[in-house]
XYZ file of C-alpha atoms in Angstrom:
138
model
C 0.000 0.000 0.000
C 2.833 2.415 0.842
C 4.264 1.869 -2.619
C 0.957 2.883 -4.187
C 0.652 5.976 -1.987
C 4.261 7.111 -2.192
C 4.986 5.722 -5.606
C 3.794 6.293 -9.123
C 0.081 6.923 -8.514
C 0.799 9.856 -6.185
C 3.826 11.188 -8.066
C 2.185 14.212 -9.676
C 0.641 15.669 -6.545
C 2.878 14.071 -3.934
C 4.113 17.319 -2.377
C 0.603 18.766 -2.218
C -0.747 15.624 -0.535
C 2.132 15.656 1.934
C 1.496 19.305 2.850
C -2.231 18.753 3.172
C -1.616 15.651 5.282
C 0.682 17.575 7.626
C -1.893 20.314 8.126
C -4.681 17.805 8.870
C -2.378 15.833 11.175
C -1.463 19.046 12.993
C -5.117 19.935 13.505
C -5.823 16.411 14.786
C -3.007 16.761 17.336
C -4.347 20.105 18.524
C -7.637 18.294 19.122
C -5.894 15.857 21.488
C -5.335 18.619 23.997
C -8.589 20.508 23.486
C -11.371 17.969 22.923
C -12.953 15.709 25.553
C -11.571 12.176 25.721
C -14.536 10.643 23.886
C -13.940 12.897 20.876
C -10.156 12.544 20.963
C -10.522 8.939 19.790
C -11.672 10.105 16.353
C -8.822 12.655 16.236
C -6.377 9.919 17.186
C -7.659 7.623 14.438
C -7.641 10.470 11.916
C -4.109 11.483 12.923
C -2.754 7.955 12.638
C -4.527 7.393 9.324
C -3.057 10.585 7.886
C 0.370 9.698 9.276
C 0.122 6.320 7.545
C -0.550 8.112 4.260
C 2.087 10.868 4.458
C 4.921 8.684 5.749
C 5.384 6.742 2.466
C 5.135 10.016 0.515
C 7.847 11.557 2.669
C 10.057 8.471 2.347
C 9.583 8.392 -1.442
C 10.483 12.091 -1.749
C 13.602 11.657 0.385
C 14.682 8.582 -1.532
C 14.089 10.269 -4.876
C 15.740 13.609 -4.115
C 18.738 12.431 -2.086
C 21.992 12.242 -4.037
C 23.155 8.633 -4.226
C 26.442 9.448 -2.499
C 24.616 10.727 0.608
C 21.382 8.733 0.380
C 22.023 6.411 3.355
C 22.893 9.353 5.598
C 19.921 11.431 4.468
C 17.483 8.526 4.839
C 18.713 7.936 8.407
C 18.124 11.564 9.491
C 14.380 11.258 10.286
C 15.043 8.282 12.571
C 17.926 10.090 14.215
C 15.787 13.180 14.724
C 13.033 11.081 16.274
C 15.532 9.427 18.630
C 16.899 12.803 19.717
C 13.345 14.003 20.224
C 12.671 10.964 22.416
C 15.683 11.816 24.567
C 15.134 15.570 24.808
C 11.508 16.462 24.104
C 9.559 13.459 25.395
C 10.648 13.866 29.051
C 9.826 17.580 28.830
C 6.425 16.839 27.265
C 5.744 14.182 29.902
C 6.624 16.580 32.689
C 4.380 19.286 31.214
C 1.464 16.861 30.762
C 1.914 15.574 34.326
C 1.368 19.175 35.399
C -1.837 19.535 33.369
C -0.368 21.209 30.285
C -1.974 18.897 27.704
C -3.227 21.775 25.580
C 0.223 23.403 25.533
C 2.028 20.201 24.522
C -0.375 18.997 21.849
C -1.110 22.541 20.727
C 2.584 23.269 20.165
C 3.215 20.012 18.305
C 0.030 20.376 16.252
C 0.754 24.012 15.424
C 4.301 23.128 14.326
C 2.996 20.377 12.000
C 0.253 22.666 10.702
C 2.787 25.416 9.909
C 5.148 22.952 8.216
C 2.296 21.616 6.099
C 1.255 25.149 5.178
C 4.836 25.986 4.165
C 4.975 22.871 1.978
C 1.676 23.799 0.341
C 2.730 27.423 -0.225
C 6.116 26.318 -1.542
C 4.358 23.926 -3.911
C 2.058 26.700 -5.182
C 5.013 28.985 -5.790
C 6.860 26.222 -7.625
C 3.760 25.350 -9.692
C 3.097 28.974 -10.618
C 6.722 29.385 -11.725
C 6.466 26.295 -13.936
C 3.252 27.491 -15.586
C 4.405 31.061 -16.145
C 4.238 32.007 -19.873
C 7.935 32.897 -19.878
C 8.893 29.562 -18.277
C 11.306 27.410 -20.279
C 9.724 24.157 -19.099
């Protein structure tokens, strides 16, 4: 399934789908801190479903764009970043949530993902408009 999502069928609009997925995922995470527990379940399912869709797109983009000489290093960076986040940010987030700061933690993470998704979408629009400009050589 990941091959279908990240591969040839999604090639044309891959960046747009990734940006849209990040924004939806960010909004779902904001809901974790704001909504009552009974409604958070749907946000959790939505967030995980979107994550399952954007992860293969992200991996395909990295694999495609990374120069062969540095590909192994570049492909290992997301895992390394996650591990560093586990060491540094997870204890801080746990401490904050233990002190009732659920909205702050999930709001910050969700807002960061939402902003990243928006930047991807805006960057994609700019790139698309440059490619369709009448003076474009493509």
